[in-house]
Tab-separated table of C-alpha atoms in Angstrom:
chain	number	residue	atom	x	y	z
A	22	UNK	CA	126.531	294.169	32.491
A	23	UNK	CA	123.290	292.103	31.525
A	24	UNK	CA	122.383	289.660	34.413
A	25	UNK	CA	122.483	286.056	34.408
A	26	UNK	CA	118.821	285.713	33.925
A	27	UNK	CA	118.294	288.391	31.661
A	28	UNK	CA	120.899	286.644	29.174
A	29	UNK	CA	119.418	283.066	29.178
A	30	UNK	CA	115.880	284.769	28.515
A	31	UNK	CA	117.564	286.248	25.260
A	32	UNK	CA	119.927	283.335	24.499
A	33	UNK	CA	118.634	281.815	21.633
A	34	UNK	CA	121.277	278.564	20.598
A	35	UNK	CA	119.892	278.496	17.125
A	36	UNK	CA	122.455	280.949	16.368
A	37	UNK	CA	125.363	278.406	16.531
A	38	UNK	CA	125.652	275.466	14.838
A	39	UNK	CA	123.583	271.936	16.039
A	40	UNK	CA	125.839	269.037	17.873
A	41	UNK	CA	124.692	265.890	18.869
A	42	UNK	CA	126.627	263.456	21.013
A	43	UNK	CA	126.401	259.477	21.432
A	44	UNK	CA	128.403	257.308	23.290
A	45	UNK	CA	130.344	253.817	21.626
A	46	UNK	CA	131.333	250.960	23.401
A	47	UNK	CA	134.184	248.463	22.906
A	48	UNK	CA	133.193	245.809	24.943
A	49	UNK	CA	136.432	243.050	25.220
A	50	UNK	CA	136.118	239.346	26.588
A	51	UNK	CA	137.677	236.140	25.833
A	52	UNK	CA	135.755	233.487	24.314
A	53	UNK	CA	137.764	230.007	23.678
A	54	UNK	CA	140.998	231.647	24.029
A	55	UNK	CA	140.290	234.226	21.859
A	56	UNK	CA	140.239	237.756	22.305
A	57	UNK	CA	136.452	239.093	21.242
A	58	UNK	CA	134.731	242.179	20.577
A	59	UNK	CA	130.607	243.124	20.484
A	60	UNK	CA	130.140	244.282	17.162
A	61	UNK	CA	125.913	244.891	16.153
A	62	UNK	CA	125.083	244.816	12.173
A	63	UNK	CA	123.184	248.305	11.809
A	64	UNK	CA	119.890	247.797	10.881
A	65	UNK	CA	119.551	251.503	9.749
A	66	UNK	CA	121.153	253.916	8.208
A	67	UNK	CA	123.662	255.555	7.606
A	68	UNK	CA	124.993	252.365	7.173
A	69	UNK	CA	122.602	249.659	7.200
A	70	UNK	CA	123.985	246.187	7.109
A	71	UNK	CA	127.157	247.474	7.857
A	72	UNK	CA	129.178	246.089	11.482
A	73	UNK	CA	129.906	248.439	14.272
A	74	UNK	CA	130.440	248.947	18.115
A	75	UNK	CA	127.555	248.966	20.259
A	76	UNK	CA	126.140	252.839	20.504
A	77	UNK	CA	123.573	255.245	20.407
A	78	UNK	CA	122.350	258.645	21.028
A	79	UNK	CA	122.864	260.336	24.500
A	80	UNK	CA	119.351	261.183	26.297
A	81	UNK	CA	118.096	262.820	29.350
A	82	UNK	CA	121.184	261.089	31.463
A	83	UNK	CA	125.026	261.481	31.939
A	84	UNK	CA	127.502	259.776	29.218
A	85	UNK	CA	128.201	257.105	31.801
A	86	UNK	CA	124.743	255.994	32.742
A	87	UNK	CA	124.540	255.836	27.857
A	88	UNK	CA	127.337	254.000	28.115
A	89	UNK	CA	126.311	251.238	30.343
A	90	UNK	CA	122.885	251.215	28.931
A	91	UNK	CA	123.997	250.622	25.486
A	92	UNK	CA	126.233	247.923	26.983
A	93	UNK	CA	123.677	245.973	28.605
A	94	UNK	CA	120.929	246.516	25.722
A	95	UNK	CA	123.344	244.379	23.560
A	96	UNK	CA	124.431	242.044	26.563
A	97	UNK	CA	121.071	241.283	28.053
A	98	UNK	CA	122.910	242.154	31.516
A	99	UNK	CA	120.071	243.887	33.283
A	100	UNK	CA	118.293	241.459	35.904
A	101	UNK	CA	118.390	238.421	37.694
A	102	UNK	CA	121.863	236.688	37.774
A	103	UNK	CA	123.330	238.358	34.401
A	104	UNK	CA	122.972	241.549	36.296
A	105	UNK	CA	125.844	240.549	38.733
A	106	UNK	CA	127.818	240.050	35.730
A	107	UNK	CA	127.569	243.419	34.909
A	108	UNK	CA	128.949	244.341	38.179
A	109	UNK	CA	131.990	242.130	37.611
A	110	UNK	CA	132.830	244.419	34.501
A	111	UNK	CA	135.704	246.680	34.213
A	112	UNK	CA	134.522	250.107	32.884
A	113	UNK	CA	135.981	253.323	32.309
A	114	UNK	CA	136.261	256.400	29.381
A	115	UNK	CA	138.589	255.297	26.465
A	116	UNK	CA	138.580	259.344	24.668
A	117	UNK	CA	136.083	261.415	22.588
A	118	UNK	CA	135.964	261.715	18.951
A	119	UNK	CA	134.553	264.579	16.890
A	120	UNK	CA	136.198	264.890	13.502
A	121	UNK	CA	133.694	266.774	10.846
A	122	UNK	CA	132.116	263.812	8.901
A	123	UNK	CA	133.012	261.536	11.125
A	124	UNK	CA	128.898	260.751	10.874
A	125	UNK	CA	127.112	261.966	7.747
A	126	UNK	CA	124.036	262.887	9.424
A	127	UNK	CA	125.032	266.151	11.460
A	128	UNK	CA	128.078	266.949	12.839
A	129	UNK	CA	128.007	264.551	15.986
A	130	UNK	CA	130.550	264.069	18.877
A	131	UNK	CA	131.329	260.169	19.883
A	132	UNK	CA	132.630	259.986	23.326
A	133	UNK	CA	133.538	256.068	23.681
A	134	UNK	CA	133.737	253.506	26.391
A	135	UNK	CA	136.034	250.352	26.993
A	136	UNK	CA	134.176	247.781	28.784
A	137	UNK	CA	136.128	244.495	29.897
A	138	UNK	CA	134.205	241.252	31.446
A	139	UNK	CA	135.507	237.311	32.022
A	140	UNK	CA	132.003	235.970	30.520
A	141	UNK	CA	129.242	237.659	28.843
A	142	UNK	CA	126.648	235.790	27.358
A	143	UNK	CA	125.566	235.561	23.969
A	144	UNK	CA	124.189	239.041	22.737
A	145	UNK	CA	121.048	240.242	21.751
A	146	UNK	CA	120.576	243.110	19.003
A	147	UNK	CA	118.998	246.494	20.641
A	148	UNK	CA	116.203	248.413	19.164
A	149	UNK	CA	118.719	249.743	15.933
A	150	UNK	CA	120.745	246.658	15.511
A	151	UNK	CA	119.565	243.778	13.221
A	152	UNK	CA	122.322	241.484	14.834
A	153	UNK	CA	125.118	241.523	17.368
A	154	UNK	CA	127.302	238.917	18.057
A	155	UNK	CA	131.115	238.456	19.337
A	156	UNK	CA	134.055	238.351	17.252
A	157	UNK	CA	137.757	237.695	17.387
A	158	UNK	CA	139.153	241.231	17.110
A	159	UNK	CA	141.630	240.124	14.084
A	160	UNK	CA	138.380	239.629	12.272
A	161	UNK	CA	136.663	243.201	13.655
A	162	UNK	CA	137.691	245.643	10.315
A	163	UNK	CA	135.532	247.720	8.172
A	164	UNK	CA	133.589	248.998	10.145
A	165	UNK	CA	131.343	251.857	10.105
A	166	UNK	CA	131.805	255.067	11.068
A	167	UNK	CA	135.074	255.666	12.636
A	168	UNK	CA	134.767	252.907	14.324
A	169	UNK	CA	137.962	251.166	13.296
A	170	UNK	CA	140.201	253.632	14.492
A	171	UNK	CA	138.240	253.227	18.002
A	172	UNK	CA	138.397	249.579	18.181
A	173	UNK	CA	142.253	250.376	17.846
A	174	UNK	CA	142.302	252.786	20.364
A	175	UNK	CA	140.315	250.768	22.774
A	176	UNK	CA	142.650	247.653	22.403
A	177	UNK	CA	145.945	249.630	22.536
A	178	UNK	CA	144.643	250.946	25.794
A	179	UNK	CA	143.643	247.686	27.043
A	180	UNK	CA	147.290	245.977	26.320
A	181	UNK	CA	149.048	248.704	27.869
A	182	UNK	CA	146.536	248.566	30.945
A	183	UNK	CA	147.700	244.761	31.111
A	184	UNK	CA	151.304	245.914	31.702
A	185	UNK	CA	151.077	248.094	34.585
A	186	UNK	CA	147.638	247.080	36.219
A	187	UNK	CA	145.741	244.273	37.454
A	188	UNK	CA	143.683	244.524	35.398
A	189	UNK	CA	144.315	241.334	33.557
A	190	UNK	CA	141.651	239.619	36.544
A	191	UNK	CA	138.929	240.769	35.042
A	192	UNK	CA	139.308	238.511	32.700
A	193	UNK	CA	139.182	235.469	34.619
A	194	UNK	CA	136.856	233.756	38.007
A	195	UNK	CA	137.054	235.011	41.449
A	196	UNK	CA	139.780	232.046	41.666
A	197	UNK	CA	142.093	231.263	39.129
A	198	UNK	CA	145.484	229.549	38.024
A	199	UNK	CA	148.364	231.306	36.992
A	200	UNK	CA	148.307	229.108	33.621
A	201	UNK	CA	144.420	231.157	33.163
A	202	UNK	CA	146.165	234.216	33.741
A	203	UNK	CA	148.467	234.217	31.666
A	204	UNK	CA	145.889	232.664	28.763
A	205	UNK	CA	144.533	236.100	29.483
A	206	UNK	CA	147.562	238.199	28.493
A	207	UNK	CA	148.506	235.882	25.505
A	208	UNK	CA	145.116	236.876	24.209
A	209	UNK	CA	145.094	240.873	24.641
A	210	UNK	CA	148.738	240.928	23.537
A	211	UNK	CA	148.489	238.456	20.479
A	212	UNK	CA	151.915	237.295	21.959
A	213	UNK	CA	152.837	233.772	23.107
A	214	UNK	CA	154.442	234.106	26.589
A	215	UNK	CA	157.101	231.625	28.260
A	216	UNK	CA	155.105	229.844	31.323
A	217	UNK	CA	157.930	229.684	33.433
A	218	UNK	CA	158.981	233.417	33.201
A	219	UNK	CA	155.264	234.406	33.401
A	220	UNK	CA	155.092	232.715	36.601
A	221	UNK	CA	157.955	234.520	38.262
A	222	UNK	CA	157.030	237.702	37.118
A	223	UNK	CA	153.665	238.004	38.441
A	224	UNK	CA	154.637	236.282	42.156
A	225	UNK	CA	157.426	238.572	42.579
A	226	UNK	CA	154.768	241.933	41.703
A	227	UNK	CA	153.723	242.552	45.330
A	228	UNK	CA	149.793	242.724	45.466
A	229	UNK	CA	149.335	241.641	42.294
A	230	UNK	CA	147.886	237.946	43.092
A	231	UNK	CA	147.627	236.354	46.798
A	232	UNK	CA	146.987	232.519	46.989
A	233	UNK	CA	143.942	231.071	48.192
A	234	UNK	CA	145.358	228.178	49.837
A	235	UNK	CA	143.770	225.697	47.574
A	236	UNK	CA	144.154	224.162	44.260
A	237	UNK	CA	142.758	223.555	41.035
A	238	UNK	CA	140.437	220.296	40.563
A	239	UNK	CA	142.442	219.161	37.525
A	240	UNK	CA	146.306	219.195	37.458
A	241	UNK	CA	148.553	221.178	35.389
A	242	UNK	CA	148.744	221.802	32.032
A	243	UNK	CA	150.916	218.527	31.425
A	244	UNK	CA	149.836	216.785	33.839
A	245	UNK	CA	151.737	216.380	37.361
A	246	UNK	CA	150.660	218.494	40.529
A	247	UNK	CA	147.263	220.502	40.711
A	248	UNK	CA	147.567	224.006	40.282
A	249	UNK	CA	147.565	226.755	43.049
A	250	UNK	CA	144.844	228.940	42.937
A	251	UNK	CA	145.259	232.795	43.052
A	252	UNK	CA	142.990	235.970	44.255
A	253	UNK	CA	143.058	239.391	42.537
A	254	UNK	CA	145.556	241.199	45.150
A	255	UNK	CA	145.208	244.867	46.692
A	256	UNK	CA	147.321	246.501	43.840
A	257	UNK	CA	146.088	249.165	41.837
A	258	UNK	CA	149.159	249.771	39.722
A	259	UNK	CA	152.071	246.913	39.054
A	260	UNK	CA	155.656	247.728	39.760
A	261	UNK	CA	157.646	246.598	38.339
A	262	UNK	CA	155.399	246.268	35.012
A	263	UNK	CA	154.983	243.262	33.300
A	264	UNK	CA	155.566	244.481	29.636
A	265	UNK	CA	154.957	242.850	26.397
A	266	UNK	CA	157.832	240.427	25.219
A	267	UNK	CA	157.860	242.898	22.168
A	268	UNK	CA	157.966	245.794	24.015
A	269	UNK	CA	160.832	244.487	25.971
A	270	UNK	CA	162.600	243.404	23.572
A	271	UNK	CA	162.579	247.058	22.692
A	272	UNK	CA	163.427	248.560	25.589
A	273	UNK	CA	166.590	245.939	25.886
């Protein structure tokens, strides 16, 4: 049997067919109620003029580390005060896509990110984008690549992640109202939800929220009492679930 050594002196990878691999991020926050996601307008080809998800070629680094410096290329999160932003934001591997023609350069595997964050500030186009901005996600269609199918993807993962983690707070302050978290939801799901019952259900998920002790500076929604204000809890996962109205409707 040839040794280790001896093989890799012979191994020539020409022999098999070239792959590249980049990294795309949907990158979710909530901008006047609204559910928004960064899309750049490519300033090159393939596709030049055309809107897509922040993304780019993978260097000498791990797909992590290209994630989350494609993310804060486009953000402008990476010193001073906007940096601690960044640390506020909710990141993790939504799956990998690597359908032939997917890009009509080469054959080229996409592994993408979905990046969550209560504020991000206006964005600013990296080295291959001509613009970037937010948008509502209703509005987020055509784009290029196969990007559409991952901006579905990354939102179907995000409004499940709503129903059995916490990790609707990442949408909102270090201290918030029930009434902000449940803005929150209404926004990933697209669904109106009934204050009253929204209320209950989160109190009565154990670890979900803790109070503070103090209240809001304004009052309520309609007036009357100020608010109590709420801290992310020590869940990880909510039991029982807080599921889409649609969903339970379903399950009914």
């Amino acid at each position: 049997m040839v040794d280790e050594a001896s093989f890799l002196a012979g191994y020539d990878p020409r022999a098999y067919p070239s792959v590249a691999v980049t990294v795309d991020v949907v990158a979710l926050t909530i901008r006047d109620g609204k559910l928004c996601v960064l899309l750049v307008e490519r300033g090159e080809q393939p596709f030049a003029g055309h809107r897509a998800l922040p993304g780019g070629f993978v260097r000498e680094e791990t797909l992590d580390e290209a994630a989350l410096r494609e993310l804060a290329e486009e953000t402008g999160l990476t010193s001073g005060e906007a940096a601690g932003e960044l640390d506020r934001v909710h990141f993790e591997q939504l799956r990998t896509y690597g359908n032939p023609g997917r890009d009509p350069r080469m054959r080229i595997v996409s592994v993408a990110y979905l990046a969550f964050a209560p504020h991000l500030p206006e964005p600013t186009a990296g080295s291959d984008a001509a613009h970037a901005y937010w948008v509502p996600v209703e509005e987020a269609k055509d784009l290029a690549f196969d990007h559409d199918q991952i901006l579905a993807d990354g939102l179907e993962r995000a409004r499940d992640k709503l129903e059995y983690t916490p990790l609707a707070t990442a949408f909102v302050g270090t201290d918030f109202t029930i009434s902000e978290l449940r803005q929150v939801y209404a926004a990933v799901w697209g669904e109106e939800l009934h204050a009253g019952n929204f209320h209950r259900k989160v109190l009565s998920v154990p670890g979900f929220v803790e109070s503070t002790g103090e209240t809001a500076a304004r009052g309520g929604e309609r007036g009357g009492p100020k608010a109590k204000l709420y801290r992310a809890g020590d869940a990880r996962l909510l039991h029982p679930a807080l599921l889409r109205p649609t969903r339970e409707d379903r399950v009914r």
